[in-house]
Coordinates of C-alpha atoms in Angstrom, one line a residue:
X1027 CA -30.3 -10.2 12.0
X1028 CA -32.8 -8.2 13.6
X1029 CA -33.0 -6.5 17.2
X1030 CA -35.8 -5.3 19.6
X1031 CA -35.2 -2.7 22.4
X1032 CA -35.7 -4.3 25.6
X1033 CA -34.7 -2.2 29.1
X1034 CA -32.5 0.0 27.0
X1035 CA -30.4 -2.6 25.5
X1036 CA -30.3 -4.3 22.2
X1037 CA -31.7 -7.9 22.0
X1038 CA -31.3 -10.6 19.3
X1039 CA -34.8 -11.3 17.8
X1040 CA -36.4 -13.8 15.3
X1041 CA -37.3 -12.3 12.0
X1042 CA -40.7 -13.1 12.3
X1043 CA -41.2 -11.0 15.7
X1044 CA -43.1 -7.9 14.4
X1045 CA -41.4 -5.6 16.6
X1046 CA -37.9 -6.6 15.5
X1047 CA -36.1 -4.4 12.8
X1048 CA -32.7 -4.7 11.2
X1049 CA -29.9 -2.3 13.0
X1050 CA -30.3 0.2 10.2
X1051 CA -33.7 1.1 11.3
X1052 CA -33.3 1.7 14.7
X1053 CA -33.2 5.5 15.5
X1054 CA -30.7 4.9 18.0
X1055 CA -28.4 2.1 19.5
X1056 CA -28.2 2.1 23.3
X1057 CA -24.8 1.8 24.7
X1058 CA -25.1 0.1 28.0
X1059 CA -22.7 1.8 30.8
X1060 CA -19.3 -0.6 31.5
X1061 CA -20.1 -3.2 34.6
X1062 CA -16.8 -3.1 36.4
X1063 CA -17.6 -6.3 38.1
X1064 CA -18.3 -8.3 35.1
X1065 CA -15.1 -10.5 34.4
X1066 CA -14.4 -10.0 30.7
X1067 CA -12.6 -12.4 28.2
X1068 CA -9.1 -11.9 27.9
X1069 CA -9.1 -13.8 24.8
X1070 CA -11.4 -11.8 23.3
X1071 CA -10.3 -8.3 24.6
X1072 CA -6.9 -9.0 22.8
X1073 CA -8.7 -10.1 19.8
X1074 CA -11.3 -7.6 19.3
X1075 CA -9.3 -4.0 20.7
X1076 CA -8.7 -2.0 17.8
X1077 CA -10.8 -3.7 15.3
X1078 CA -14.0 -2.9 13.7
X1079 CA -15.8 -6.3 12.8
X1080 CA -18.6 -8.0 11.5
X1081 CA -20.2 -11.0 13.9
X1082 CA -18.9 -13.5 11.1
X1083 CA -15.0 -12.0 11.4
X1084 CA -15.0 -12.6 15.1
X1085 CA -14.1 -16.4 16.1
X1086 CA -16.3 -16.1 19.4
X1087 CA -20.1 -17.2 20.2
X1088 CA -22.6 -14.3 19.4
X1089 CA -23.9 -14.9 23.0
X1090 CA -20.7 -14.5 24.2
X1091 CA -20.1 -10.9 22.3
X1092 CA -23.6 -10.1 23.1
X1093 CA -23.0 -10.4 27.2
X1094 CA -19.9 -8.3 26.6
X1095 CA -22.3 -5.6 24.9
X1096 CA -24.8 -5.7 27.9
X1097 CA -22.1 -5.1 30.1
X1098 CA -20.4 -2.2 28.1
X1099 CA -17.2 -3.6 26.7
X1100 CA -18.6 -4.2 23.1
X1101 CA -20.4 -1.4 21.2
X1102 CA -22.8 -2.1 18.3
X1103 CA -22.7 0.1 15.1
X1104 CA -25.0 0.1 12.2
X1105 CA -23.3 -1.3 9.4
X1106 CA -25.0 1.3 7.0
X1107 CA -26.6 4.3 8.2
X1108 CA -28.9 6.6 6.7
X1109 CA -28.6 10.5 6.9
X1110 CA -30.5 12.7 5.1
X1111 CA -32.0 9.9 2.9
X1112 CA -28.7 8.9 1.9
X1113 CA -26.9 5.8 2.6
X1114 CA -23.3 5.7 4.2
X1115 CA -21.0 2.7 4.8
X1116 CA -19.7 2.9 8.4
X1117 CA -16.8 0.7 7.5
X1118 CA -15.4 2.6 4.3
X1119 CA -17.3 5.6 4.2
X1120 CA -19.0 4.8 0.8
X1121 CA -22.0 7.4 0.4
X1122 CA -22.2 7.1 -3.5
X1123 CA -25.6 5.6 -4.1
X1124 CA -24.7 3.6 -7.2
X1125 CA -22.1 1.7 -5.0
X1126 CA -25.3 0.2 -3.0
X1127 CA -27.5 -2.4 -3.9
X1128 CA -30.1 -4.6 -2.6
X1129 CA -30.8 -8.1 -2.4
X1130 CA -33.5 -10.4 -0.3
X1131 CA -31.8 -11.5 3.0
X1132 CA -32.3 -14.5 4.9
X1133 CA -30.7 -13.4 8.1
X1134 CA -33.1 -10.5 8.5
X1135 CA -36.2 -11.4 6.4
X1136 CA -36.1 -8.2 4.5
X1137 CA -36.6 -8.3 0.5
X1138 CA -34.6 -5.3 0.1
X1139 CA -31.7 -5.4 2.4
X1140 CA -29.0 -2.7 1.5
X1141 CA -25.6 -3.7 1.3
X1142 CA -22.1 -1.8 0.3
X1143 CA -20.7 -2.9 -3.0
X1144 CA -17.5 -0.8 -2.4
X1145 CA -15.9 -2.9 0.3
X1146 CA -17.8 -6.5 -0.4
X1147 CA -14.4 -7.9 -0.8
X1148 CA -13.9 -7.6 2.8
X1149 CA -17.5 -9.4 3.7
X1150 CA -20.6 -8.1 3.2
X1151 CA -21.6 -4.7 5.4
X1152 CA -25.3 -4.3 5.2
X1153 CA -28.6 -2.9 6.7
X1154 CA -28.8 -5.5 9.3
X1155 CA -25.2 -6.6 10.1
X1156 CA -23.7 -4.7 13.0
X1157 CA -20.1 -3.8 13.5
X1158 CA -18.7 -4.5 16.5
X1159 CA -15.7 -2.6 18.2
X1160 CA -14.1 -3.4 21.7
X1161 CA -14.9 -0.4 24.4
X1162 CA -13.0 -2.2 27.1
X1163 CA -9.7 -1.5 28.2
X1164 CA -6.8 -2.1 26.4
X1165 CA -4.3 -4.8 26.7
X1166 CA -0.9 -3.3 28.0
X1167 CA 2.0 -4.6 26.2
X1168 CA 4.5 -1.9 27.2
X1169 CA 8.1 -3.8 27.2
X1170 CA 11.3 -3.7 25.5
X1171 CA 11.3 -5.6 21.8
X1172 CA 15.2 -5.3 21.1
X1173 CA 16.2 -4.6 17.6
X1174 CA 18.1 -7.4 16.0
X1175 CA 20.0 -5.9 13.0
X1176 CA 23.6 -5.7 12.4
X1177 CA 23.7 -3.6 9.3
X1178 CA 24.5 0.0 9.2
X1179 CA 22.9 3.3 7.9
X1180 CA 24.4 5.5 5.3
X1181 CA 24.8 9.1 6.3
X1182 CA 21.6 9.9 4.4
X1183 CA 19.7 7.1 6.2
X1184 CA 20.8 7.9 9.6
X1185 CA 19.4 11.6 9.4
X1186 CA 15.9 10.4 8.4
X1187 CA 16.1 7.5 10.7
X1188 CA 16.7 10.1 13.5
X1189 CA 14.0 12.4 12.4
X1190 CA 11.4 9.2 12.2
X1191 CA 12.1 8.3 15.6
X1192 CA 11.4 12.1 16.6
X1193 CA 8.2 11.8 14.9
X1194 CA 7.3 8.9 16.6
X1195 CA 8.0 9.7 20.1
X1196 CA 6.3 13.2 19.4
X1197 CA 3.3 11.6 17.8
X1198 CA 3.5 13.7 14.9
X1199 CA 3.9 13.4 11.0
X1200 CA 6.8 13.2 8.7
X1201 CA 7.1 12.5 4.9
X1202 CA 10.2 10.3 4.3
X1203 CA 11.0 11.3 0.7
X1204 CA 13.5 9.0 0.0
X1205 CA 14.7 8.3 -3.7
X1206 CA 14.3 4.8 -5.4
X1207 CA 16.6 2.4 -3.9
X1208 CA 17.9 4.8 -0.9
X1209 CA 17.0 1.7 2.0
X1210 CA 13.8 3.0 3.5
X1211 CA 13.2 0.0 5.3
X1212 CA 16.0 0.1 7.5
X1213 CA 15.3 3.9 8.3
X1214 CA 12.4 2.7 10.1
X1215 CA 13.9 0.0 12.5
X1216 CA 14.9 2.4 15.1
X1217 CA 11.8 4.4 15.2
X1218 CA 9.5 1.3 15.6
X1219 CA 12.1 -0.2 18.3
X1220 CA 11.5 3.2 20.1
X1221 CA 7.5 2.8 19.7
X1222 CA 7.3 -0.6 20.9
X1223 CA 9.6 0.3 23.8
X1224 CA 6.9 3.0 24.8
X1225 CA 4.2 0.5 24.4
X1226 CA 3.0 1.5 21.2
X1227 CA 0.9 -0.5 18.6
X1228 CA 2.7 -0.1 15.1
X1229 CA 1.0 -0.6 11.4
X1230 CA 3.3 -0.4 8.1
X1231 CA 0.5 -0.3 5.6
X1232 CA 1.3 -0.8 1.7
X1233 CA -1.2 -0.6 -1.3
X1234 CA 0.4 -3.9 -2.8
X1235 CA 0.6 -7.3 -1.3
X1236 CA 3.8 -8.2 -2.8
X1237 CA 5.1 -5.6 -0.6
X1238 CA 3.6 -7.4 2.6
X1239 CA 5.1 -10.6 1.6
X1240 CA 8.5 -9.1 1.1
X1241 CA 8.6 -6.8 4.2
X1242 CA 7.3 -9.3 6.8
X1243 CA 10.1 -11.9 6.9
X1244 CA 12.5 -8.8 7.1
X1245 CA 10.7 -7.2 9.7
X1246 CA 10.2 -10.9 11.7
X1247 CA 13.9 -11.2 11.3
X1248 CA 14.6 -8.0 13.1
X1249 CA 12.0 -8.2 15.8
X1250 CA 12.4 -11.9 16.4
X1251 CA 11.2 -11.7 20.0
X1252 CA 7.5 -10.9 19.0
X1253 CA 5.2 -12.1 16.4
X1254 CA 5.0 -9.8 13.2
X1255 CA 1.3 -9.8 11.7
X1256 CA 0.9 -10.2 8.1
X1257 CA -2.1 -9.0 6.7
X1258 CA -3.7 -9.2 3.3
X1259 CA -6.5 -10.9 1.3
X1260 CA -6.6 -14.7 2.3
X1261 CA -3.5 -14.1 5.0
X1262 CA -3.2 -16.8 7.8
X1263 CA -2.5 -14.0 10.1
X1264 CA -5.9 -12.4 10.1
X1265 CA -6.7 -13.6 13.5
X1266 CA -3.6 -12.0 15.0
X1267 CA -3.5 -8.6 16.6
X1268 CA -0.1 -8.1 17.1
X1269 CA 2.2 -4.9 18.2
X1270 CA 3.6 -4.8 14.8
X1271 CA 1.5 -5.4 11.6
X1272 CA 2.1 -5.3 8.1
X1273 CA -0.7 -4.6 6.0
X1274 CA -2.4 -3.9 2.6
X1275 CA -4.1 -0.6 2.8
X1276 CA -7.3 -2.5 2.3
X1277 CA -7.3 -4.5 5.4
X1278 CA -6.8 -1.2 7.5
X1279 CA -11.1 -1.2 7.1
X1280 CA -11.0 -3.6 9.6
X1281 CA -9.6 -1.3 12.1
X1282 CA -10.8 1.4 14.4
X1283 CA -8.5 3.5 16.8
X1284 CA -6.1 0.9 16.7
X1285 CA -2.3 2.1 16.3
X1286 CA -0.2 4.5 18.1
X1287 CA 1.8 4.5 14.7
X1288 CA 1.2 4.2 11.1
X1289 CA 3.7 4.0 8.6
X1290 CA 2.2 4.4 4.9
X1291 CA 4.8 3.0 2.3
X1292 CA 4.6 4.1 -1.2
X1293 CA 1.9 6.7 -0.4
X1294 CA 1.8 8.2 -3.9
X1295 CA 0.9 4.3 -5.4
X1296 CA -2.4 3.2 -6.8
X1297 CA -5.1 2.4 -5.5
X1298 CA -4.2 4.3 -2.3
X1299 CA -3.4 7.7 -4.0
X1300 CA -6.5 7.7 -5.9
X1301 CA -9.0 5.9 -3.2
X1302 CA -10.4 8.3 -0.9
X1303 CA -11.8 5.5 1.1
X1304 CA -8.3 3.9 1.5
X1305 CA -7.3 7.4 3.0
X1306 CA -10.2 7.7 5.2
X1307 CA -9.2 4.4 6.4
X1308 CA -6.0 4.9 7.3
X1309 CA -7.1 7.7 9.6
X1310 CA -9.6 5.8 10.9
X1311 CA -7.2 3.4 12.1
X1312 CA -5.0 5.6 14.2
X1313 CA -5.7 6.6 17.5
X1314 CA -6.8 10.2 18.4
X1315 CA -3.1 10.8 19.6
X1316 CA -0.8 9.0 17.2
X1317 CA 2.1 9.3 14.9
X1318 CA 1.6 9.0 10.9
X1319 CA 4.5 8.4 8.6
X1320 CA 4.8 8.7 5.0
X1321 CA 7.3 6.9 2.8
X1322 CA 7.6 8.0 -1.1
X1323 CA 10.0 8.3 -3.7
X1324 CA 7.7 10.4 -6.0
X1325 CA 5.1 12.7 -3.7
X1326 CA 2.3 14.4 -5.7
X1327 CA 2.9 17.7 -6.8
X1328 CA 0.7 19.3 -4.3
X1329 CA 3.1 17.5 -1.5
X1330 CA 6.2 18.6 -2.9
X1331 CA 5.1 22.2 -3.0
X1332 CA 4.1 22.1 0.6
X1333 CA 7.5 20.9 1.4
X1334 CA 9.0 23.8 -0.5
X1335 CA 6.8 26.1 1.3
X1336 CA 7.8 24.2 5.0
X1337 CA 4.0 23.8 5.4
X1338 CA 4.6 20.0 5.5
X1339 CA 7.1 18.2 8.0
X1340 CA 9.6 16.1 5.4
X1341 CA 13.1 14.8 5.4
X1342 CA 14.5 13.6 2.0
X1343 CA 17.2 11.1 1.4
X1344 CA 18.2 12.3 -1.7
X1345 CA 21.3 9.5 -2.5
X1346 CA 21.2 5.7 -2.7
X1347 CA 23.2 3.9 0.2
X1348 CA 26.0 2.6 -2.2
X1349 CA 27.0 6.9 -2.8
X1350 CA 26.6 6.7 -6.8
X1351 CA 24.1 9.4 -8.2
X1352 CA 21.0 8.0 -9.7
X1353 CA 21.0 7.3 -13.4
X1354 CA 19.5 9.9 -15.5
X1355 CA 17.1 9.0 -18.4
X1356 CA 18.1 9.5 -21.9
X1357 CA 15.0 10.8 -23.8
X1358 CA 15.1 9.6 -27.8
X1359 CA 12.6 10.2 -30.5
X1360 CA 11.4 7.0 -32.2
X1361 CA 9.0 8.0 -34.5
X1362 CA 5.4 7.0 -34.5
X1363 CA 6.2 4.1 -32.5
X1364 CA 2.3 3.0 -32.1
X1365 CA 2.2 2.7 -36.3
X1366 CA 5.4 0.6 -36.3
X1367 CA 3.9 -1.7 -33.5
X1368 CA 0.8 -2.7 -35.4
X1369 CA 2.9 -3.6 -38.3
X1370 CA 4.2 -6.1 -35.7
X1371 CA 7.8 -4.4 -35.5
X1372 CA 9.8 -2.1 -33.6
X1373 CA 11.4 1.1 -34.5
X1374 CA 14.7 0.6 -35.8
X1375 CA 16.4 2.7 -32.6
X1376 CA 14.5 0.5 -30.1
X1377 CA 15.9 -2.9 -32.0
X1378 CA 19.3 -1.6 -31.6
X1379 CA 18.7 -1.0 -28.1
X1380 CA 17.7 -4.6 -27.3
X1381 CA 20.5 -6.0 -29.5
X1382 CA 22.9 -4.2 -27.6
X1383 CA 21.8 -5.7 -24.4
X1384 CA 21.3 -9.2 -25.3
X1385 CA 24.6 -8.9 -26.9
X1386 CA 26.5 -7.7 -23.8
X1387 CA 24.1 -10.2 -21.9
X1388 CA 22.7 -6.9 -19.9
X1389 CA 19.5 -8.0 -18.3
X1390 CA 16.4 -5.6 -19.3
X1391 CA 13.3 -4.5 -18.8
X1392 CA 11.1 -2.6 -21.7
X1393 CA 8.0 -0.7 -20.4
X1394 CA 4.9 -0.5 -22.5
X1395 CA 1.7 1.5 -22.1
X1396 CA -0.8 -1.0 -23.1
X1397 CA -1.4 -5.0 -22.4
X1398 CA -2.4 -5.4 -26.1
X1399 CA 0.8 -4.0 -27.7
X1400 CA 2.7 -6.0 -25.7
X1401 CA 0.9 -9.1 -26.6
X1402 CA 1.2 -7.9 -30.1
X1403 CA 4.9 -7.1 -30.1
X1404 CA 6.1 -10.4 -28.0
X1405 CA 6.1 -12.7 -30.8
X1406 CA 8.2 -10.6 -32.6
X1407 CA 10.7 -10.0 -29.9
X1408 CA 11.0 -13.8 -29.4
X1409 CA 12.9 -13.7 -33.0
X1410 CA 15.5 -11.7 -30.8
X1411 CA 15.6 -14.2 -28.3
X1412 CA 13.3 -17.1 -27.5
X1413 CA 13.8 -16.6 -24.0
X1414 CA 12.2 -13.2 -23.5
X1415 CA 9.0 -12.9 -22.1
X1416 CA 6.2 -10.9 -21.1
X1417 CA 4.4 -10.0 -17.9
X1418 CA 1.3 -8.0 -16.8
X1419 CA -0.9 -7.7 -13.5
X1420 CA -3.2 -10.5 -14.5
X1421 CA -0.9 -12.6 -15.7
X1422 CA -1.5 -16.0 -14.0
X1423 CA 2.4 -16.7 -14.2
X1424 CA 3.1 -13.2 -12.9
X1425 CA 5.4 -14.3 -9.6
X1426 CA 7.3 -17.1 -11.9
X1427 CA 8.0 -14.4 -14.5
X1428 CA 9.7 -12.2 -12.0
X1429 CA 11.4 -15.0 -10.7
X1430 CA 13.2 -16.0 -13.8
X1431 CA 14.4 -12.7 -14.5
X1432 CA 16.0 -12.4 -11.0
X1433 CA 17.6 -15.7 -11.8
X1434 CA 19.0 -14.3 -15.0
X1435 CA 17.1 -17.1 -17.1
X1436 CA 14.8 -14.3 -18.9
X1437 CA 17.3 -11.9 -20.5
X1438 CA 14.3 -9.3 -21.3
X1439 CA 11.2 -8.7 -20.0
X1440 CA 8.4 -7.0 -21.0
X1441 CA 6.2 -5.3 -18.7
X1442 CA 3.5 -3.0 -18.1
X1443 CA 3.7 -0.4 -15.1
X1444 CA 2.9 -3.4 -12.6
X1445 CA 6.6 -3.8 -12.4
X1446 CA 7.7 0.0 -12.1
X1447 CA 8.1 -0.3 -8.2
X1448 CA 8.6 -2.8 -5.7
X1449 CA 11.3 -5.1 -7.7
X1450 CA 14.9 -5.3 -7.8
X1451 CA 16.8 -7.0 -10.5
X1452 CA 20.7 -6.2 -10.2
X1453 CA 22.5 -4.8 -13.0
X1454 CA 19.3 -4.2 -15.1
X1455 CA 18.8 -1.6 -18.1
X1456 CA 15.4 0.0 -18.5
X1457 CA 13.5 1.6 -21.6
X1458 CA 10.2 2.9 -21.9
X1459 CA 8.4 2.7 -25.3
X1460 CA 6.0 5.5 -25.6
X1461 CA 7.1 7.4 -22.7
X1462 CA 4.7 10.2 -23.9
X1463 CA 1.5 7.9 -23.1
X1464 CA -0.4 9.5 -20.3
X1465 CA -0.4 6.4 -18.2
X1466 CA 3.5 7.3 -17.8
X1467 CA 3.1 10.2 -15.2
X1468 CA 6.0 11.8 -13.5
X1469 CA 6.1 9.7 -10.7
X1470 CA 5.7 6.1 -12.9
X1471 CA 8.4 7.2 -14.9
X1472 CA 10.6 8.1 -11.8
X1473 CA 9.6 5.0 -10.3
X1474 CA 10.5 2.9 -13.5
X1475 CA 14.1 4.7 -13.8
X1476 CA 14.5 3.6 -9.9
X1477 CA 14.6 0.4 -11.1
X1478 CA 18.3 0.7 -12.6
X1479 CA 21.5 1.1 -10.7
X1480 CA 19.9 -0.2 -7.5
X1481 CA 23.1 -2.5 -6.6
X1482 CA 26.4 -1.3 -5.1
X1483 CA 28.2 -3.7 -7.9
X1484 CA 26.3 -2.2 -10.6
X1485 CA 25.2 1.2 -9.9
X1486 CA 25.0 2.8 -13.3
X1487 CA 22.4 1.3 -15.4
X1488 CA 21.0 2.9 -18.3
X1489 CA 17.5 4.5 -18.8
X1490 CA 15.9 5.5 -21.9
X1491 CA 12.5 7.0 -22.7
X1492 CA 11.7 6.3 -26.1
X1493 CA 9.2 8.9 -27.2
X1494 CA 7.1 10.4 -30.3
X1495 CA 7.0 13.7 -28.4
X1496 CA 8.3 15.0 -25.2
X1497 CA 5.9 15.4 -22.2
X1498 CA 5.8 17.6 -19.3
X1499 CA 5.8 14.4 -17.1
X1500 CA 8.9 12.9 -19.0
X1501 CA 10.8 16.5 -18.6
X1502 CA 9.7 16.6 -14.8
X1503 CA 10.7 13.0 -14.3
X1504 CA 14.3 14.1 -15.5
X1505 CA 14.3 17.2 -13.3
X1506 CA 13.3 15.4 -10.3
X1507 CA 16.2 12.9 -10.5
X1508 CA 18.9 15.4 -11.5
X1509 CA 17.6 17.6 -8.5
X1510 CA 18.0 14.6 -6.0
X1511 CA 21.6 14.0 -7.3
X1512 CA 22.5 17.7 -6.9
X1513 CA 21.2 17.7 -3.4
X1514 CA 22.7 14.4 -2.6
X1515 CA 26.2 15.9 -4.0
X1516 CA 25.6 19.1 -1.8
X1517 CA 25.0 17.0 1.4
X1518 CA 27.9 14.9 1.0
X1519 CA 25.9 11.6 0.3
X1520 CA 27.2 10.5 -3.2
X1521 CA 30.7 10.7 -4.3
X1522 CA 31.0 11.8 -7.8
X1523 CA 28.6 14.2 -10.3
X1524 CA 27.2 13.4 -13.7
X1525 CA 27.5 15.9 -16.4
X1526 CA 25.1 18.9 -16.0
X1527 CA 24.6 18.1 -12.2
X1528 CA 26.1 21.4 -11.5
X1529 CA 23.9 23.3 -14.0

């Protein structure tokens, strides 16, 4: 796509025109003044407001889009800008040279059209592709959207719900530090209702598609008077621009000054925690005056210290809704487990753990640090019970295996950290083999421990860290769980204490 400047406006031009240039080569992009007498397309207004999209992502004729630009209701932005001879992707903020590449482009006719590799999965942003933003008036959506939920909150949930609602009304920031299984979703309901009543647009963003698929029907059920948009790769709702959106954090690249309230679930989870571009996307997607709510069971050490110093606004839910304490992991030495696994065997202490679960018909999860170790071990595991399965992130039958575990058709599931969060198996016992491996961070171990004891009927699950040497991460994870239990007991959120909790 090439442009020429005419009467201080951009005009489309053919690649053969010697005066035309890709948009990235223009020194400035003129933005026409708003023509108040122009009759805008309300469908286009509703679709594009709050978004930053490529032409190909907008289901409207390019001529109609350009007409809105000429009348001051749409702005063109360079997809890739050059600052101090350094390319920068406008959409994702990438400025690493190795994350850019060039190709011969049929659209602009350039032999080397630069494009961003970092966000290529969202559609190609290149030197000749503009990003379009709606700059006209916003659709006003202030209306009462009643919450249709008949549940009740625990004391800890109710306190956190009040703080969330206050932060949303005041356009503030808040970290909800809630233990695994505390019921974080229900804590959000009142705050979302308050935001929608004020005409605010709300987005719940999470690093994983699985969580979007799980949360969207729950939120649609309690806010049934509106359409709740669920956005992820391949989503059927990609053209929806709802006042309540549930999205993967990657989809936030497509938004700009869109949301009055952004709620980021599992803020400590990969890839959001490690990807600066995703964090930047979340900031870009919020309006200048807006609220930002973080949810986490395992905030990083920096955030924990900020909470302790009082420099980060936060609220804790240290107890689960069923008023039982969190099961505290046992740490058991198992010798050189890796050497034993190479002989396609298990340490004896781990065999005893597995045998007991099978005999008691207690469902169990066994976490391993590496896929190859899991695959080596599986044939030996099936000697205990043929129904034992293994699962990892790239497993094409991942969903089916998780479902079989939920139905208790699988007595024990061997897994990587892919199941460390976001799944619930009632009555499950959990073990980590090789807990000293560096992949098992404090956060990962707390999340893994959080799989146990989640249901009110079976709140006392067993968690075991099998190791060949204790690590700081293991000790910190146990201390964090014990600390939350002590806080929950002192606040009256759980009914009894475990040994050592009052030390």
